[in-house]
Short mmCIF file of C-alpha atoms in Angstrom, two decimals:
data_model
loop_
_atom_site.label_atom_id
_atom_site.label_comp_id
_atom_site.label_asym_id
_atom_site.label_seq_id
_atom_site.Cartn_x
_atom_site.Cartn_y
_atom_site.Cartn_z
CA UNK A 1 -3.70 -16.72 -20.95
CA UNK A 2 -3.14 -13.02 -21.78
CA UNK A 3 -0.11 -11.62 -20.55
CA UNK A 4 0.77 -9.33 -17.80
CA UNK A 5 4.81 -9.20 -17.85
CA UNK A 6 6.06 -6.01 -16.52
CA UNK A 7 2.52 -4.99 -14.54
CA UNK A 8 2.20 -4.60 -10.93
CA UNK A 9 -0.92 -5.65 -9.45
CA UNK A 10 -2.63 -4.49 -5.77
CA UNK A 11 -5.51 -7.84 -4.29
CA UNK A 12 -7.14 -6.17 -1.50
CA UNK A 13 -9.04 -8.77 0.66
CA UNK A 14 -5.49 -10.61 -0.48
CA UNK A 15 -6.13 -13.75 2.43
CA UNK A 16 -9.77 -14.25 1.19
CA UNK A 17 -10.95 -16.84 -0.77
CA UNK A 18 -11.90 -15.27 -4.27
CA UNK A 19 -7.72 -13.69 -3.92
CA UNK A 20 -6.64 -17.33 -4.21
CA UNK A 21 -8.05 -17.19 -7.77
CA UNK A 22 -7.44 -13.75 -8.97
CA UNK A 23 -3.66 -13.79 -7.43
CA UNK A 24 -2.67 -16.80 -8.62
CA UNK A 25 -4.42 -15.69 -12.30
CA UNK A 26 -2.42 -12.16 -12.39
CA UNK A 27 1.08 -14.05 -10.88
CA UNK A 28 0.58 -16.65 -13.66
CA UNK A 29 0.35 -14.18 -16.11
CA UNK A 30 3.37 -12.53 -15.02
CA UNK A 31 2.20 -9.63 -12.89
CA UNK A 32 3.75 -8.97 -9.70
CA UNK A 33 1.32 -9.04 -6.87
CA UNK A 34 0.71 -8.05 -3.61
CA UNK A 35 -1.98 -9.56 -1.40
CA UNK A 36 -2.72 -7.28 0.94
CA UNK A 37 -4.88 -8.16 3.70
CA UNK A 38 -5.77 -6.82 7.35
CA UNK A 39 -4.47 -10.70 8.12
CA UNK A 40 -0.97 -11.06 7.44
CA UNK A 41 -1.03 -14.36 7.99
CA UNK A 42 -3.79 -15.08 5.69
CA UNK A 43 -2.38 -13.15 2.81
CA UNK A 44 0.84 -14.83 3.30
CA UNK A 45 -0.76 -18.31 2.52
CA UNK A 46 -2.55 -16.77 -0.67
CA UNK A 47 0.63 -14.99 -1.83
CA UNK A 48 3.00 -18.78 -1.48
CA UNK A 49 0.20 -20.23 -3.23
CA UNK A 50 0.58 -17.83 -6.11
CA UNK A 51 4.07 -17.29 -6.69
CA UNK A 52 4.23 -21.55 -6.62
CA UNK A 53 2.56 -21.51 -9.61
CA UNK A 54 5.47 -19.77 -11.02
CA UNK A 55 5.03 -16.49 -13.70
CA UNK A 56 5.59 -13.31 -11.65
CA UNK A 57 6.32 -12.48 -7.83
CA UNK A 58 3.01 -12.39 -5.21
CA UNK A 59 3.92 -10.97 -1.83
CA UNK A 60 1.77 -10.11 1.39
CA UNK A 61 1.12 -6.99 2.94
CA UNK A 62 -0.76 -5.61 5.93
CA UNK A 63 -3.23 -3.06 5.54
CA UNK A 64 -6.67 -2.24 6.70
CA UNK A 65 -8.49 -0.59 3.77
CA UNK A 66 -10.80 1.45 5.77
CA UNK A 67 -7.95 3.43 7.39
CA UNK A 68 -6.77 6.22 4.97
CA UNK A 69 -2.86 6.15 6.62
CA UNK A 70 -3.04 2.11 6.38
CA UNK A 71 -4.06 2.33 2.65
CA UNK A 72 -1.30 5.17 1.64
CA UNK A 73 1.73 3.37 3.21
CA UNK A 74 0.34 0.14 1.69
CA UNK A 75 1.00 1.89 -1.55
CA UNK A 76 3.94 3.50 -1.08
CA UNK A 77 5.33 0.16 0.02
CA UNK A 78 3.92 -1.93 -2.59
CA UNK A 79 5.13 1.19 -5.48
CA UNK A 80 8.87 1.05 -3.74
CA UNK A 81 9.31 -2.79 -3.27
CA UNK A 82 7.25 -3.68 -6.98
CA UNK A 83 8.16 -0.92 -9.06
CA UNK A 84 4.72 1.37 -9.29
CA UNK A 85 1.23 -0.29 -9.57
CA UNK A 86 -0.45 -0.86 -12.60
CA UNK A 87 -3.43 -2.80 -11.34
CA UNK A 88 -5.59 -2.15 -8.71
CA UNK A 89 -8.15 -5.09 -7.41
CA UNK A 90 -10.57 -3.87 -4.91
CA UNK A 91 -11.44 -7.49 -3.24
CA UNK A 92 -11.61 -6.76 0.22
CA UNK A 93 -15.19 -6.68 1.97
CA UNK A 94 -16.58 -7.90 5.16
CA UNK A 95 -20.31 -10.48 4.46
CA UNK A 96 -22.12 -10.10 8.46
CA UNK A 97 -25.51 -12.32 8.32
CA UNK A 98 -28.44 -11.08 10.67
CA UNK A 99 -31.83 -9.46 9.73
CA UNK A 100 -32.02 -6.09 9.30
CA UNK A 101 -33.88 -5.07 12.08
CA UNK A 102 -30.64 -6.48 14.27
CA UNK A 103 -27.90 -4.14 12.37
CA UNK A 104 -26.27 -2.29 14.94
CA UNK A 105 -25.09 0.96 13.67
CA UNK A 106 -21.53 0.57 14.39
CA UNK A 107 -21.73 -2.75 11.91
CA UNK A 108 -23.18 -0.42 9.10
CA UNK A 109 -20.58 1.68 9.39
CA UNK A 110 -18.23 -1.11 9.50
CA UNK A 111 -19.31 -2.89 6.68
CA UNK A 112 -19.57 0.35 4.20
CA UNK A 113 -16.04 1.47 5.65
CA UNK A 114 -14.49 -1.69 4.48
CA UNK A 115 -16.87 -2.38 1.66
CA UNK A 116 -17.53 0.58 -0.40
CA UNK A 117 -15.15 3.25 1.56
CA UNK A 118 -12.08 1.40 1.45
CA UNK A 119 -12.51 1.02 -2.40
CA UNK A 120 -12.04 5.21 -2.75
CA UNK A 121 -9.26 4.69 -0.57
CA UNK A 122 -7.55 2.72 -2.39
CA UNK A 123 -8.09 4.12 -5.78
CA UNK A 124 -6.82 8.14 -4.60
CA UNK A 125 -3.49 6.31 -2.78
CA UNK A 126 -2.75 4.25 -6.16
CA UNK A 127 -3.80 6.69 -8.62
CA UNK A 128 -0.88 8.75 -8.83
CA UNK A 129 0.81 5.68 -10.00
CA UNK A 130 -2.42 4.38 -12.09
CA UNK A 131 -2.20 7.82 -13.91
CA UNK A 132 2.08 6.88 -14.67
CA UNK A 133 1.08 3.50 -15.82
CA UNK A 134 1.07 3.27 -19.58
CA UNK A 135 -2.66 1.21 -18.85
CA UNK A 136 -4.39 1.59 -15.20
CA UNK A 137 -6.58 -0.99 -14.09
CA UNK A 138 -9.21 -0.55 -11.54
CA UNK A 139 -11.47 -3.75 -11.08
CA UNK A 140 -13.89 -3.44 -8.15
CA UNK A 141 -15.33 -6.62 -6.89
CA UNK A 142 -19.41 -5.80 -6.92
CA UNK A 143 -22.04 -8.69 -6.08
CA UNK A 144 -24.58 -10.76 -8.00
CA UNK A 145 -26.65 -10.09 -4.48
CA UNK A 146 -27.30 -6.26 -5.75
CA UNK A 147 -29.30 -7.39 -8.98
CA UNK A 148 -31.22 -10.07 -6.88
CA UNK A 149 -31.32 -8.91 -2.94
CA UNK A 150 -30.35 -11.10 -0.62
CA UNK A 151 -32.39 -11.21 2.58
CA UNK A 152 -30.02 -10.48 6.07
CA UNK A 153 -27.54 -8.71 4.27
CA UNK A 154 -29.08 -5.59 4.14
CA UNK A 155 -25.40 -3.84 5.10
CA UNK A 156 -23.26 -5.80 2.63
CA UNK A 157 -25.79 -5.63 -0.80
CA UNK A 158 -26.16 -1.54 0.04
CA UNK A 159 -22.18 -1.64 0.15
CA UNK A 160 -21.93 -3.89 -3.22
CA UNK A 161 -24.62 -1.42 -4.89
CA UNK A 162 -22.61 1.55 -4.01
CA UNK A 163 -19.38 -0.27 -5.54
CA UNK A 164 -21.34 -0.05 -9.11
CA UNK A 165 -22.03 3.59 -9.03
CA UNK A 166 -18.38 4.23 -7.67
CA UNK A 167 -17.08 1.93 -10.73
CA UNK A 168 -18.98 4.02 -13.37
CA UNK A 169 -18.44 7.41 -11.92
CA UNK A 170 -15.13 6.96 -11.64
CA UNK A 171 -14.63 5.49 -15.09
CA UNK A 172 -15.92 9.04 -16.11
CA UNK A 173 -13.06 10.70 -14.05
CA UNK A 174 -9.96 8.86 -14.87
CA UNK A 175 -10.91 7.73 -18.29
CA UNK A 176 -9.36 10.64 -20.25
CA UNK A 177 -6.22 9.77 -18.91
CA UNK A 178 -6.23 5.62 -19.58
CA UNK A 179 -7.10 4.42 -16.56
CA UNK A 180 -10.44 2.00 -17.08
CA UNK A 181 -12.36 1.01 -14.00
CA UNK A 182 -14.89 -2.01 -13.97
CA UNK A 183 -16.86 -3.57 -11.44
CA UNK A 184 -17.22 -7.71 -11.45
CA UNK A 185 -20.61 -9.05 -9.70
CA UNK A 186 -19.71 -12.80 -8.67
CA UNK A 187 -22.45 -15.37 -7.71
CA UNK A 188 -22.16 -17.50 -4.75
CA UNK A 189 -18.46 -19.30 -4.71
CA UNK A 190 -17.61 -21.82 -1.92
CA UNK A 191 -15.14 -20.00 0.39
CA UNK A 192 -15.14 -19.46 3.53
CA UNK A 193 -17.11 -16.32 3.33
CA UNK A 194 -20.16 -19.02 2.92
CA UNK A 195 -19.63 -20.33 6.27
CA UNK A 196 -22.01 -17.49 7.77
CA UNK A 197 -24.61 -19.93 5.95
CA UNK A 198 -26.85 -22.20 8.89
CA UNK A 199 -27.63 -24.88 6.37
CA UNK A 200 -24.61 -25.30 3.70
CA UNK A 201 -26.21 -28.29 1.91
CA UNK A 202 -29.52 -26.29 1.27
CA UNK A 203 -27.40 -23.35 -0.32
CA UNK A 204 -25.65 -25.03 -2.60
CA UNK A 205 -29.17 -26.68 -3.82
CA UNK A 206 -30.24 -23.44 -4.33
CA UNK A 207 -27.45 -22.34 -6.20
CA UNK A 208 -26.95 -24.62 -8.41
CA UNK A 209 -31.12 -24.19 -9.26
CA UNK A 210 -30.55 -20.84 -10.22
CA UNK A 211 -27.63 -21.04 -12.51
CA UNK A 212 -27.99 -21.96 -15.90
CA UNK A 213 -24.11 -23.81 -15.58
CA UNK A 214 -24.96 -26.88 -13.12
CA UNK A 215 -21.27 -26.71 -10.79
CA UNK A 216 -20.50 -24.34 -8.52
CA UNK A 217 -17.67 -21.37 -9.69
CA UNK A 218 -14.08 -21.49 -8.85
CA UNK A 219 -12.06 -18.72 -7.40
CA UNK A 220 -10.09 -19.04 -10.71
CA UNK A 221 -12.87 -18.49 -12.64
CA UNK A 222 -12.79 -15.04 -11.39
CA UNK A 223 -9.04 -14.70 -12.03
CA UNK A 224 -9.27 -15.06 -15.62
CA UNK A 225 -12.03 -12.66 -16.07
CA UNK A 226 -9.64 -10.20 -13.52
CA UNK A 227 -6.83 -10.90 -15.67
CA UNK A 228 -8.86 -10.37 -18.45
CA UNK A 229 -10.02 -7.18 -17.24
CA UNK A 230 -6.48 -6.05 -16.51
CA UNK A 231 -4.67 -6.51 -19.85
CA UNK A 232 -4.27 -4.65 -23.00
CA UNK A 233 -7.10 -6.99 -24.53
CA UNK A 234 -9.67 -4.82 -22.41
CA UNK A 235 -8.27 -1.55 -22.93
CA UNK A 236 -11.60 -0.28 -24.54
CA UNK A 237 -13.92 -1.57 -21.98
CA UNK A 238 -14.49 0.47 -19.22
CA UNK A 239 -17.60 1.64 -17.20
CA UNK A 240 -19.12 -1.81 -17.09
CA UNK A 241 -20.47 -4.46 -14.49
CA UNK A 242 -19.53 -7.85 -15.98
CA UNK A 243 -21.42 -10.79 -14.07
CA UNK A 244 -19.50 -14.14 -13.58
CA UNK A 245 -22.19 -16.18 -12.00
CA UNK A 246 -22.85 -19.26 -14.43
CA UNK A 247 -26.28 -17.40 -15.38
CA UNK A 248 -27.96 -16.82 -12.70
CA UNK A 249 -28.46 -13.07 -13.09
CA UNK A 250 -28.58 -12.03 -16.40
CA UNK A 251 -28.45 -7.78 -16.72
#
């Protein structure tokens, strides 16, 4: 496990499934965390799971990432209580299922305010505290579903695909100064963002076809390859879009 003692780590989509993972990775490592969620309550129950596992503190906090004065008081509330940020994990995203011809425009807008939006957000609130930190992390959570498509979710995939150009754009920026930025594309992991799925047991058939690794991931596979991502043992890798899918898409 590498080791994160000292760091201070930001989860958006903190009450999600894939935060279970990643928190409980970075709080185990002995980051301090905070799961931040537009669901309190939700980000509450990720943030006692994590700090149970003992290694550093994991805390909940509200925030909607697609609301600019949400995002900044997140921050300076996370930098006051924590002690600065050091890592920032852009999680959060919204996964609507319809075909495209049914999109309303208000849910595009939605879904690339949370998805792609909220991720700039985020990074110009914590970056004044990324650019302090003696090694800034920025890992944005991409999708496997931009290398493949993935028919009726025309909204999120467009999000996830902007989320890759963000990642190595801003790696360009901030780069001179230490801060490395990476995206992560996940496969398909069984949380409750799946549930938008009619026919569960047909999904997971399919999954499990595609991959070249026969079991489905874990939200803690994820967290090591976060926590990975966000220690010193990465500090020369930045730019990149690492897959964590057990071979399905191979780029």
């Amino acid at each position: 496990m590498v080791n994160l003692d000292g760091r201070v780590a930001v989860v958006t989509g903190g009450g999600g499934g894939l935060a279970e993972g990643i928190c409980s990775t970075l709080t185990a490592s002995g980051a301090a965390v905070a799961a931040v969620d537009v669901e309190l309550k939700k980000a509450e129950k990720v943030a006692q799971m994590a700090a149970s596992n003992g290694g550093g503190r994991c805390t909940a906090v509200e925030a909607d990432v697609s609301d600019r004065t949400s995002v900044e008081a997140m921050v300076e509330k996370v930098a006051a209580e924590l002690g600065g940020i050091d890592i920032l994990v852009n999680n959060a995203a919204i996964y609507p299922l319809r075909p495209w011809t049914e999109i309303e425009e208000e849910e595009w807008d939605r879904v690339l305010s949370v998805n792609l939006k909220g991720y700039f957000l985020c990074a110009r609130a914590a970056y004044p505290h990324l650019r302090e930190s003696a090694g800034g992390r920025i890992i944005n959570v991409a999708s496997i579903t931009f290398f493949i498509g993935w028919a009726g979710f025309l909204d999120y995939v467009s999000s996830k695909g902007g989320v890759i150009g963000f990642t190595r754009t801003l790696a360009r920026e901030v780069g001179p100064e230490g801060i490395t930025v990476n995206a992560i594309s996940p496969g398909a992991f069984p949380t409750d963002a799946e549930r938008v799925h009619p026919d569960q047991e047909e999904l997971n058939r399919r999954i499990l076809e595609q991959q070249c690794i026969k079991r489905r991931g874990t939200p803690e596979d994820v967290g090591n390859l976060v926590a990975f991502l966000a220690s010193d043992a990465a500090s020369f890798i930045t730019g990149q879009t690492i897959m964590i899918d057990g071979g399905w898409a191979m780029h």
